[in-house]
PDB file of C-alpha atoms and ligand atoms in Angstrom:
ATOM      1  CA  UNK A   1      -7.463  -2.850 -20.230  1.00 39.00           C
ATOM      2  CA  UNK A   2     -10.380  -1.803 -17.657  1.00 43.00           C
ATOM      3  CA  UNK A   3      -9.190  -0.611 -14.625  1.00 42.00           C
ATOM      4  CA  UNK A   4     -10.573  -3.168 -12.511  1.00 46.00           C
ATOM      5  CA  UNK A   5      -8.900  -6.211 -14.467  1.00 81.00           C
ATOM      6  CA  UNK A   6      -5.278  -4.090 -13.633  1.00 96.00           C
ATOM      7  CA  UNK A   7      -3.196  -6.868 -11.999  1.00 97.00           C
ATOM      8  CA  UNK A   8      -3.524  -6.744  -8.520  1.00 98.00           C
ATOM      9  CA  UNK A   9      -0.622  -5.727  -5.977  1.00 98.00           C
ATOM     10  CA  UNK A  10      -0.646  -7.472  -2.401  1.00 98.00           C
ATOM     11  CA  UNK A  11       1.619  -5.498  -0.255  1.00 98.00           C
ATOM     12  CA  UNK A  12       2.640  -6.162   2.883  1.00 98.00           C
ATOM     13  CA  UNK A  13       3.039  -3.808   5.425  1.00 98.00           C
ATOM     14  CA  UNK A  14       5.005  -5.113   8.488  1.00 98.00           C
ATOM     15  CA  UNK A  15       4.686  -2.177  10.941  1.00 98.00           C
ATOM     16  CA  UNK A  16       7.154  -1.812  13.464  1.00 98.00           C
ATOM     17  CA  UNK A  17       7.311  -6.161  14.185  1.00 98.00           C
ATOM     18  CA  UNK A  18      10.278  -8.273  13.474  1.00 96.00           C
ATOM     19  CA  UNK A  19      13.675  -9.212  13.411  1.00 98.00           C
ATOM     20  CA  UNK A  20      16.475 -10.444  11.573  1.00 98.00           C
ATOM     21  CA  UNK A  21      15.231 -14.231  11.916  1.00 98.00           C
ATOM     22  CA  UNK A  22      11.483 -13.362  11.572  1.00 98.00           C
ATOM     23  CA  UNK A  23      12.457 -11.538   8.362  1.00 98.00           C
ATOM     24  CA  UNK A  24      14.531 -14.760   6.880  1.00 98.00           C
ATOM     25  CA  UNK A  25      11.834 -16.770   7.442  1.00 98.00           C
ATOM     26  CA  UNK A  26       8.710 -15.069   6.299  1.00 98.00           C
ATOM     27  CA  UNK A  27      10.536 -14.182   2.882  1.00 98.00           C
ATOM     28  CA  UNK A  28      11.664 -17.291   2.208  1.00 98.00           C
ATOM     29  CA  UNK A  29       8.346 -18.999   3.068  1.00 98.00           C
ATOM     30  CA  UNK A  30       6.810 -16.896   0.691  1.00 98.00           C
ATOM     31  CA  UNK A  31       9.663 -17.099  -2.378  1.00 97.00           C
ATOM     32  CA  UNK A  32       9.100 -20.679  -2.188  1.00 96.00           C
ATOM     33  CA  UNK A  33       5.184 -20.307  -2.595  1.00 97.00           C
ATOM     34  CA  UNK A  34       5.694 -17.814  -5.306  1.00 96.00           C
ATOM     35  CA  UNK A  35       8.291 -20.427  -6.565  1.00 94.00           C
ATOM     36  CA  UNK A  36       5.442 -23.268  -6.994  1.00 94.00           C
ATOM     37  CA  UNK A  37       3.195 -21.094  -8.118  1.00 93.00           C
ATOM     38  CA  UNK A  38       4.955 -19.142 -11.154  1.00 89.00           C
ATOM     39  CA  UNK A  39       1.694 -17.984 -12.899  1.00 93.00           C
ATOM     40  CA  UNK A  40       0.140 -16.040  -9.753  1.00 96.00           C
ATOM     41  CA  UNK A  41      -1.612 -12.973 -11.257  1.00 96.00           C
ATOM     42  CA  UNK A  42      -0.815 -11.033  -8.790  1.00 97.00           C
ATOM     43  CA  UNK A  43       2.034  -8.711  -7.372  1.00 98.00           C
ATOM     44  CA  UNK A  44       3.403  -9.612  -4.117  1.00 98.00           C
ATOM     45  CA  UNK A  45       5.243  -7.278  -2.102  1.00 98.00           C
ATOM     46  CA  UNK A  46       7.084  -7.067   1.661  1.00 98.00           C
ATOM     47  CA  UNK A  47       7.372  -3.502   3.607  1.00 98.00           C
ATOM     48  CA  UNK A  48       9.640  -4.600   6.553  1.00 98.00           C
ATOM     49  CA  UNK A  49      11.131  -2.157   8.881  1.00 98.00           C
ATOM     50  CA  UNK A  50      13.907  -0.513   7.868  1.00 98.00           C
ATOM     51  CA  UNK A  51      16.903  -2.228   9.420  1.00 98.00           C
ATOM     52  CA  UNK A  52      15.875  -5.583   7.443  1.00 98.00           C
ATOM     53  CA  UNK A  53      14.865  -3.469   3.820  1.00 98.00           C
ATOM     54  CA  UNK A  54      18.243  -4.464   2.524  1.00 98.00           C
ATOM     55  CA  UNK A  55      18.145  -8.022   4.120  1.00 98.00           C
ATOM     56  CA  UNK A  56      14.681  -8.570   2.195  1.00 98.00           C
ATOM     57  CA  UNK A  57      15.758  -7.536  -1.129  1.00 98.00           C
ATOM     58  CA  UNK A  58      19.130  -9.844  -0.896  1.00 98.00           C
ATOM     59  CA  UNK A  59      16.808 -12.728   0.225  1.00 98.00           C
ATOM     60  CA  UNK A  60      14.470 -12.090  -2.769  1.00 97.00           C
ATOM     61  CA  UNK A  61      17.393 -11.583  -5.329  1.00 93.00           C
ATOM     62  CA  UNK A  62      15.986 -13.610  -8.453  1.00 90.00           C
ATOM     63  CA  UNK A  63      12.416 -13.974  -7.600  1.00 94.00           C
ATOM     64  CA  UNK A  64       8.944 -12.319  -7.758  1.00 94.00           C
ATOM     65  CA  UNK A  65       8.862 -11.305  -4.078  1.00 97.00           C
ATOM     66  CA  UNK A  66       9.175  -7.163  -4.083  1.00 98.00           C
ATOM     67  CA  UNK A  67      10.276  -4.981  -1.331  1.00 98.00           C
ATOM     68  CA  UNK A  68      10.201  -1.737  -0.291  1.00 98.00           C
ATOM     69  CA  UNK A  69       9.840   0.903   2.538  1.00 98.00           C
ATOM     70  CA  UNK A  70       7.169   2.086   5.066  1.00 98.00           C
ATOM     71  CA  UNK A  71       8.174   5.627   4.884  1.00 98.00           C
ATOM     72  CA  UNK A  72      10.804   7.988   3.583  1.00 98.00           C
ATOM     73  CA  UNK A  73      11.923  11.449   3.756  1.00 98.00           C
ATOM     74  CA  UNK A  74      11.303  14.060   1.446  1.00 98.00           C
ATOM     75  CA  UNK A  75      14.838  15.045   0.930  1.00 98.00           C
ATOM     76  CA  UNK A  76      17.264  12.572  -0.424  1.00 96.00           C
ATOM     77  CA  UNK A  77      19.785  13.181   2.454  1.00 96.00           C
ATOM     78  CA  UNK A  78      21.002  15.560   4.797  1.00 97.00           C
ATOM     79  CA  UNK A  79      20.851  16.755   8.418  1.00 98.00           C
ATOM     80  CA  UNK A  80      17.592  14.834   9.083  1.00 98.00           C
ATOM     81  CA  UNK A  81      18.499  12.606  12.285  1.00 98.00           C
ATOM     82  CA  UNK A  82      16.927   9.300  12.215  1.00 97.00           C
ATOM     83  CA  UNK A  83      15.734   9.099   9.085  1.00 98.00           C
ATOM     84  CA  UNK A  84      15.464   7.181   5.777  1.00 98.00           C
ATOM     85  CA  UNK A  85      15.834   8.703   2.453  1.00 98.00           C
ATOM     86  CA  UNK A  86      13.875   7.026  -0.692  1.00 98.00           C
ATOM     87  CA  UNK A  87      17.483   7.262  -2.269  1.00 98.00           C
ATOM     88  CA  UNK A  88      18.842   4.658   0.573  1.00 98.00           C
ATOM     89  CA  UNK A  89      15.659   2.670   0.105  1.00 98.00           C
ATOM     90  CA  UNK A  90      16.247   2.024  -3.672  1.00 98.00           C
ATOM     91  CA  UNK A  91      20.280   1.735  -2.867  1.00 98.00           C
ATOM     92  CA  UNK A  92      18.969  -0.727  -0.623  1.00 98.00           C
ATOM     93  CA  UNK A  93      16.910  -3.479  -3.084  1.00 98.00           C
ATOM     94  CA  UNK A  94      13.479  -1.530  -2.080  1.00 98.00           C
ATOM     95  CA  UNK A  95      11.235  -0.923  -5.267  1.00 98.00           C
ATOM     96  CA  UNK A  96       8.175   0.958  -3.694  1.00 98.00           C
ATOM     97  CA  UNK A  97       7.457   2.757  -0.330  1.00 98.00           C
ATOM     98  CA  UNK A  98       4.292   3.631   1.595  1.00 98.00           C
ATOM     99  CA  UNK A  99       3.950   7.179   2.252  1.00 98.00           C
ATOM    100  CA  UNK A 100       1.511   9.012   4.277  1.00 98.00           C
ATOM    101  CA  UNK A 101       0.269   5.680   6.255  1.00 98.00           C
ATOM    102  CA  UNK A 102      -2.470   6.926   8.925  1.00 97.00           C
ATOM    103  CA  UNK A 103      -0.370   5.742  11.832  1.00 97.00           C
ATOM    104  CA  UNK A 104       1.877   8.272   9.897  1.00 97.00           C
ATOM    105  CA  UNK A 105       0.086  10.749   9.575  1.00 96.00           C
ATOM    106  CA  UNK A 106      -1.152  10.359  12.987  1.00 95.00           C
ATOM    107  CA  UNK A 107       1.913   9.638  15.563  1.00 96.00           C
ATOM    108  CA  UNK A 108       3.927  11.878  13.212  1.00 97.00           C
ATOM    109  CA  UNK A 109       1.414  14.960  12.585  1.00 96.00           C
ATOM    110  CA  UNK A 110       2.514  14.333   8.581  1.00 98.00           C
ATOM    111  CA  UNK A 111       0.424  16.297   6.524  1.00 97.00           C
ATOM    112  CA  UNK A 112      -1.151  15.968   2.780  1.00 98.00           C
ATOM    113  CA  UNK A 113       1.672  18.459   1.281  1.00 98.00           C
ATOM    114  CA  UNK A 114       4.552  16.769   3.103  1.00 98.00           C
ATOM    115  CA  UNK A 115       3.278  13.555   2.181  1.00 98.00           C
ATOM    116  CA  UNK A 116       3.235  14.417  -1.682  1.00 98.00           C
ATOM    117  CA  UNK A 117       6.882  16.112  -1.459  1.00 98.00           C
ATOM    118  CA  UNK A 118       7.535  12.242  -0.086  1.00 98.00           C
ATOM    119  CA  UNK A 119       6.091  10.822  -2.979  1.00 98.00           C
ATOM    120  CA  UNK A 120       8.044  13.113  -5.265  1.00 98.00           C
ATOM    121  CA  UNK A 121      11.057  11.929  -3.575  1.00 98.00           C
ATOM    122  CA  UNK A 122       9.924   8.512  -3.711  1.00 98.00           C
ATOM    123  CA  UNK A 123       9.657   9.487  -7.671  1.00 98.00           C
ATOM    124  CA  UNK A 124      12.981  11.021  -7.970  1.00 98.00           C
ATOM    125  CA  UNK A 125      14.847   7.989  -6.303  1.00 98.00           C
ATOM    126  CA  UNK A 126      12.960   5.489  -9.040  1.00 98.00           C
ATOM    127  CA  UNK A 127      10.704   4.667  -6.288  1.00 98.00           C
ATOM    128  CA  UNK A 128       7.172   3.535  -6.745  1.00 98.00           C
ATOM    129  CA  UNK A 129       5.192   5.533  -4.226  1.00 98.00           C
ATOM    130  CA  UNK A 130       2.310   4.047  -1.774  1.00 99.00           C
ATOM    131  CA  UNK A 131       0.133   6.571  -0.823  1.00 98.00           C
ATOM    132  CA  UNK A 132      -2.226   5.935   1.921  1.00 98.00           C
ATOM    133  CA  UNK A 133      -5.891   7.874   2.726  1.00 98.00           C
ATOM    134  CA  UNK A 134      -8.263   7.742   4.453  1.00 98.00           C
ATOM    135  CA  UNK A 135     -11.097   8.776   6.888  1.00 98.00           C
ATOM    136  CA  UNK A 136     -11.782   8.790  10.616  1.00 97.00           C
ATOM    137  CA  UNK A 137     -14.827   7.076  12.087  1.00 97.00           C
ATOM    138  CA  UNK A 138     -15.908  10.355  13.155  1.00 98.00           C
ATOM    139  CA  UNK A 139     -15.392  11.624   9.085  1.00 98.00           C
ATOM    140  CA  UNK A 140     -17.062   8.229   8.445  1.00 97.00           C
ATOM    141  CA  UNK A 141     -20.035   9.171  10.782  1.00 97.00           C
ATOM    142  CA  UNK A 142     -20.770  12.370   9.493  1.00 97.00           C
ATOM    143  CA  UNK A 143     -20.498  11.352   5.831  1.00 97.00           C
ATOM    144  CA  UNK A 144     -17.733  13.302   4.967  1.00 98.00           C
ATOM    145  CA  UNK A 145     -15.957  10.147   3.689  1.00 98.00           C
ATOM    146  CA  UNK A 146     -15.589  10.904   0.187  1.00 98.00           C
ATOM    147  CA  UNK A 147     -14.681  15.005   0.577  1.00 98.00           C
ATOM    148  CA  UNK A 148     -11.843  13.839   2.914  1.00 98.00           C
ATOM    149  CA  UNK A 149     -10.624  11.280   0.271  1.00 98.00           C
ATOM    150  CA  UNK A 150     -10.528  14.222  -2.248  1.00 98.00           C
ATOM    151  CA  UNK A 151      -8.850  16.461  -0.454  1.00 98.00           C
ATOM    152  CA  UNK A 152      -6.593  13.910   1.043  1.00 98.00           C
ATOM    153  CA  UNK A 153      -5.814  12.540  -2.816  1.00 98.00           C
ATOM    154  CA  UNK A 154      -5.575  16.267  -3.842  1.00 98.00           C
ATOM    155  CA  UNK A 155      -3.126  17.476  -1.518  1.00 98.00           C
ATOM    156  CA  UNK A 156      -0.411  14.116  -1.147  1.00 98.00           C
ATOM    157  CA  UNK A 157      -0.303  13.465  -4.744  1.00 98.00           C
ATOM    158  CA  UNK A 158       2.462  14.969  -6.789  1.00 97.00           C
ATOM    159  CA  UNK A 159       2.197  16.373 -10.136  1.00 96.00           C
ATOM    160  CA  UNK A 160       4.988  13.961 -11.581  1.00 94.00           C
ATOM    161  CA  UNK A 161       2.554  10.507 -10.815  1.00 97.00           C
ATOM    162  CA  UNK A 162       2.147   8.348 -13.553  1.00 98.00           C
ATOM    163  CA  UNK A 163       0.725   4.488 -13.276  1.00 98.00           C
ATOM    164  CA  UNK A 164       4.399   3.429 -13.288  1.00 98.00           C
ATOM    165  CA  UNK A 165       5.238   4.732  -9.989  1.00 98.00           C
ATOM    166  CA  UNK A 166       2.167   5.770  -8.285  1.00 98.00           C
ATOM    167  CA  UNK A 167      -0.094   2.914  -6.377  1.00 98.00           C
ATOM    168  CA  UNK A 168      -3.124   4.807  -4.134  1.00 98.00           C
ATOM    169  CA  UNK A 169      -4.573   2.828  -1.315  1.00 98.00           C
ATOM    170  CA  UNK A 170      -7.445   3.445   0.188  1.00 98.00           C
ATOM    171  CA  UNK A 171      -7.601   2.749   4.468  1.00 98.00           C
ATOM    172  CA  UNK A 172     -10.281   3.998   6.650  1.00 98.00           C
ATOM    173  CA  UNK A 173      -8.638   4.625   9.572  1.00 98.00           C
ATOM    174  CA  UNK A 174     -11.300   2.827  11.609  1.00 98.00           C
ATOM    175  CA  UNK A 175     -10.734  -0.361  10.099  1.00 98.00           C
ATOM    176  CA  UNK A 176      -6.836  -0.563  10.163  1.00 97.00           C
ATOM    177  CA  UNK A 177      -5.756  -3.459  13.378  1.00 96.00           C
ATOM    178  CA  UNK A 178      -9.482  -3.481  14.123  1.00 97.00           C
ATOM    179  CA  UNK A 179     -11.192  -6.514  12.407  1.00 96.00           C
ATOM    180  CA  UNK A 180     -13.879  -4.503  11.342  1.00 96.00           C
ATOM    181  CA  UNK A 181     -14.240  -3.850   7.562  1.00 97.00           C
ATOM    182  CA  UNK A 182     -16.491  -1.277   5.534  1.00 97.00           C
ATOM    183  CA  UNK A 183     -18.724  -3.455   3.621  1.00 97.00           C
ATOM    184  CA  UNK A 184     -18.002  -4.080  -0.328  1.00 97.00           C
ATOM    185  CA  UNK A 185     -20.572  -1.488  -1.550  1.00 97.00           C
ATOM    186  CA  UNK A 186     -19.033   1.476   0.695  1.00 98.00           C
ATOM    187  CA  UNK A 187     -15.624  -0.005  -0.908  1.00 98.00           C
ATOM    188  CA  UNK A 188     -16.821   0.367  -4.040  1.00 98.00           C
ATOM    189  CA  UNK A 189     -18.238   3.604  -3.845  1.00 98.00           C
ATOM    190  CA  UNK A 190     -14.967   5.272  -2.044  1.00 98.00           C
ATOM    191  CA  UNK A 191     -12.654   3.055  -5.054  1.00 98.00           C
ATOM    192  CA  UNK A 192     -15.172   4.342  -8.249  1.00 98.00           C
ATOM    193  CA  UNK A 193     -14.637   8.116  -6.104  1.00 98.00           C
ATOM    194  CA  UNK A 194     -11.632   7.730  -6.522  1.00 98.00           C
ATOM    195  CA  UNK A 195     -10.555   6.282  -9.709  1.00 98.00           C
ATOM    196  CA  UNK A 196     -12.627   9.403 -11.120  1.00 98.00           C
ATOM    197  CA  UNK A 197     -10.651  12.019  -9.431  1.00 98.00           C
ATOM    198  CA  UNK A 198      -7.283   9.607 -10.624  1.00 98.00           C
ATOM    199  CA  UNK A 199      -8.913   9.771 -14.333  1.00 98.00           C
ATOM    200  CA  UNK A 200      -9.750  13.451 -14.280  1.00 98.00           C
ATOM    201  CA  UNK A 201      -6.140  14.150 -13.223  1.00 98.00           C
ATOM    202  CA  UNK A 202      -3.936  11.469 -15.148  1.00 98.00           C
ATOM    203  CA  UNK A 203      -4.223  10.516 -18.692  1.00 97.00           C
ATOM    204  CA  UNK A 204      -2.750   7.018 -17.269  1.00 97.00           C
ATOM    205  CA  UNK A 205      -5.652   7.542 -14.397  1.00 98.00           C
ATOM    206  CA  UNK A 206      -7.202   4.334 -15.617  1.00 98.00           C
ATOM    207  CA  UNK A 207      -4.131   2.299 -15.150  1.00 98.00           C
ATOM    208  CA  UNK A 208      -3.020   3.636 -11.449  1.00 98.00           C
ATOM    209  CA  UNK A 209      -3.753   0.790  -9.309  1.00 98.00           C
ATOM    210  CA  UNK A 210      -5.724   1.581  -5.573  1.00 98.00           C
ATOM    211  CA  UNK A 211      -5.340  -0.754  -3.191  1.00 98.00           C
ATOM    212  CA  UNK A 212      -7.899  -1.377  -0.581  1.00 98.00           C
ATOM    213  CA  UNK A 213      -6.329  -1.620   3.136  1.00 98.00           C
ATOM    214  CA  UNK A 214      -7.821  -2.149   6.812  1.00 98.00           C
ATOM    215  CA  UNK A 215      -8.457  -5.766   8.448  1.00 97.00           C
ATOM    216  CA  UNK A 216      -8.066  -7.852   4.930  1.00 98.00           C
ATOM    217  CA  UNK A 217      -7.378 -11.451   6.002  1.00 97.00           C
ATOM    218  CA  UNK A 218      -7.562 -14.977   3.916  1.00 97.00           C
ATOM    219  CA  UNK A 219     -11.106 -15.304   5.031  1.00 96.00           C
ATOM    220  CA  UNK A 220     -12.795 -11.771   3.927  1.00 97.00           C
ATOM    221  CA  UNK A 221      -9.996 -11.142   0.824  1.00 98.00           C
ATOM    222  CA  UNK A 222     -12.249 -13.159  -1.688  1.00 95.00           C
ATOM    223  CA  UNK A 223     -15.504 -10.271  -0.831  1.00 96.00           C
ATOM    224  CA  UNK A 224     -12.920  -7.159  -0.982  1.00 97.00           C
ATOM    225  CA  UNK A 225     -10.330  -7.986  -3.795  1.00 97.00           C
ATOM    226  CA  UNK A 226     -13.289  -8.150  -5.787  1.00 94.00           C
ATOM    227  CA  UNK A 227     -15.333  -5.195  -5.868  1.00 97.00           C
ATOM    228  CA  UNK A 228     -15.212  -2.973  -8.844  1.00 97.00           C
ATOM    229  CA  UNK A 229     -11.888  -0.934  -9.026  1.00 97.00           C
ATOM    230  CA  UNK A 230     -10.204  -2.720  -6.075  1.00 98.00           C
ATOM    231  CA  UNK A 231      -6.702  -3.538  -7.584  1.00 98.00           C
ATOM    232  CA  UNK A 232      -5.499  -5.533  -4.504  1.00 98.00           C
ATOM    233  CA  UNK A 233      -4.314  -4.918  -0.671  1.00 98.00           C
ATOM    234  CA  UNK A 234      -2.076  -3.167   1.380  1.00 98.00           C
ATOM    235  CA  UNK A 235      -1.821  -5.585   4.419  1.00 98.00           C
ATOM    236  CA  UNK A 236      -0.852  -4.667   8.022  1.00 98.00           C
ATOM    237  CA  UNK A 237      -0.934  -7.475  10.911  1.00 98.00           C
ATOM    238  CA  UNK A 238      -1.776 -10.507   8.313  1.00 98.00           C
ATOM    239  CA  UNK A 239       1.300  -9.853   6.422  1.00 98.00           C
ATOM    240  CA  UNK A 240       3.049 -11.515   9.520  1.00 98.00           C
ATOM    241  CA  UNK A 241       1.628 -14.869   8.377  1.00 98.00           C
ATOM    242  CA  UNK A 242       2.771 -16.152   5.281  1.00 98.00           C
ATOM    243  CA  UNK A 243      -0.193 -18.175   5.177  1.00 98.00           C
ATOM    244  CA  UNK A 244      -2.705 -15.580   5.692  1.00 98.00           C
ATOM    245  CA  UNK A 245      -0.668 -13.466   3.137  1.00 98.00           C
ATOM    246  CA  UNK A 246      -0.484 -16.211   0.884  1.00 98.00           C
ATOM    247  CA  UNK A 247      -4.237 -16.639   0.984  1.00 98.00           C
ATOM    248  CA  UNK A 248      -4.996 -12.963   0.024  1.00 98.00           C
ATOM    249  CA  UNK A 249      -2.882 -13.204  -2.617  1.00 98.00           C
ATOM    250  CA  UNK A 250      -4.734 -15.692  -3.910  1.00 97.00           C
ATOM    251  CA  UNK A 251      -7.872 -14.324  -3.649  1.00 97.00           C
ATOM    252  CA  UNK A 252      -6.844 -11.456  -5.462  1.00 97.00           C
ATOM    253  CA  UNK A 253      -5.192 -13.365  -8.587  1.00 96.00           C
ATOM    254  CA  UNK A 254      -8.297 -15.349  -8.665  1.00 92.00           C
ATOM    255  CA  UNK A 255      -6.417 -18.429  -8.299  1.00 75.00           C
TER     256      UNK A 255
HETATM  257  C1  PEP B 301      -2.164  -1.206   7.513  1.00 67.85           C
HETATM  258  O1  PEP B 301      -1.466  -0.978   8.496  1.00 67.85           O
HETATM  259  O2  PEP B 301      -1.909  -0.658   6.444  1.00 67.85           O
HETATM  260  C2  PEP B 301      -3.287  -2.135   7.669  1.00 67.85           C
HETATM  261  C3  PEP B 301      -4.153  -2.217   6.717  1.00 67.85           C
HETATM  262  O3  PEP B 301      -3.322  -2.860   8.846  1.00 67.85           O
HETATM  263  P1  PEP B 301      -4.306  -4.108   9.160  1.00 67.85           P
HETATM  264  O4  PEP B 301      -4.339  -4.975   7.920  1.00 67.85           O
HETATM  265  O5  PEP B 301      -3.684  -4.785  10.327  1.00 67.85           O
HETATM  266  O6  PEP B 301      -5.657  -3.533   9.428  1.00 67.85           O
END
């Protein structure tokens, strides 16, 4: 199979927004559209907060509808106040978690090598791992895009990643909650970057699916999910919208 015909995962990534209600409905809004359409070729998946991981994954018992984590620590429990091991995640119905999100790596000074020790964890707990890159506008402005991708790919991903548990995505930080978007040619050129560094690394390098992330919405998805090696979307604010969600999922299956 060529890499860009993988089958494309949408993930949603909820952020720090929602609630017990909030979560009831949006899941079950989009189980029943996954319900009337049984041949989507596409992967859907919901990153709630924490509190509602296990809520999601009883909701979605039986059906298509993934979930998983926004973070996790890199040990699998411990004396680590406040936070969430990949172990609990998977105890709790999760199946993947994002690691090394920008707003991570930015409100919570995480760094490439702790990032890939959460990946490993993510790895060890049967996890498959999310993990996020990507450059600054500054980076962006003095074209430094693609040596910050490689050293950013380089440093958070662990040894142990195979296409069964590994997922890349690719988010400039200037275009995440901004509406702006790099344009399909820079997307291609930062995806092909990267699928060669994934290829030169992996034997399964073709098969590793990288996501594209920052500003996708229904009405730009059918331009970005697309482009040459784009293997669908990590999603932040229109994952809150099962309609806008819904819509970007189709895109990507083609449907
Ligand atoms: C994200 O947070 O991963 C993201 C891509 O956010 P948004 O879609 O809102 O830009």
């Amino acid at each position: 199979m060529s890499a860009s015909r993988l089958r494309p995962l949408i993930a949603g990534n909820w952020k720090m927004n929602g609630s017990r209600a909030q979560t009831e409905a949006l899941v079950q809004d989009l189980k029943g559209r996954l319900a009337s359409q049984p041949g989507l070729a596409a992967d859907l998946l919901v990153c709630p907060p924490a509190p509602y991981v296990a809520q999601a994954a009883a909701l979605t018992a039986g059906s298509a509808l993934a979930v998983g984590g926004q973070d996790c620590h890199a040990k699998q429990s411990g004396a680590h106040t406040g936070d969430v091991s990949a172990a609990m995640l998977a105890d709790a119905g999760g199946r993947y978690v994002i690691v090394g999100h920008s707003e991570r790596r930015a409100d919570h000074g995480e760094g490439s090598e702790l990032v890939a020790a959460k990946a490993k964890a993510a790895h060890e707990a049967g996890l498959i791992a999310i993990v996020c890159v990507g450059e600054t506008e500054a980076e962006r402005d003095r074209g430094a895009t693609l040596d910050v991708i490689s050293s950013q790919l380089e440093g958070s991903v662990p040894a142990d990643a195979e296409a069964a548990n590994l997922v890349i995505a690719y988010e400039p930080v200037w275009a995440i909650g901004t509406g702006r978007t790099p344009t399909p040619e820079d997307v291609a050129t930062v995806h092909a970057h990267i699928r060669g560094l994934l290829k030169a690394w992996f034997k399964d390098g073709p098969e590793m699916r990288i996501l594209y992330g920052g500003s996708v919405k229904g009405s730009n998805a059918g331009s970005l999910m697309h482009v040459p090696e784009v293997n669908g979307a990590l999603v932040g604010g229109a994952s809150l919208k099962a309609e806008e969600f819904w819509a970007i999922a189709l895109a990507a299956a083609g449907a």
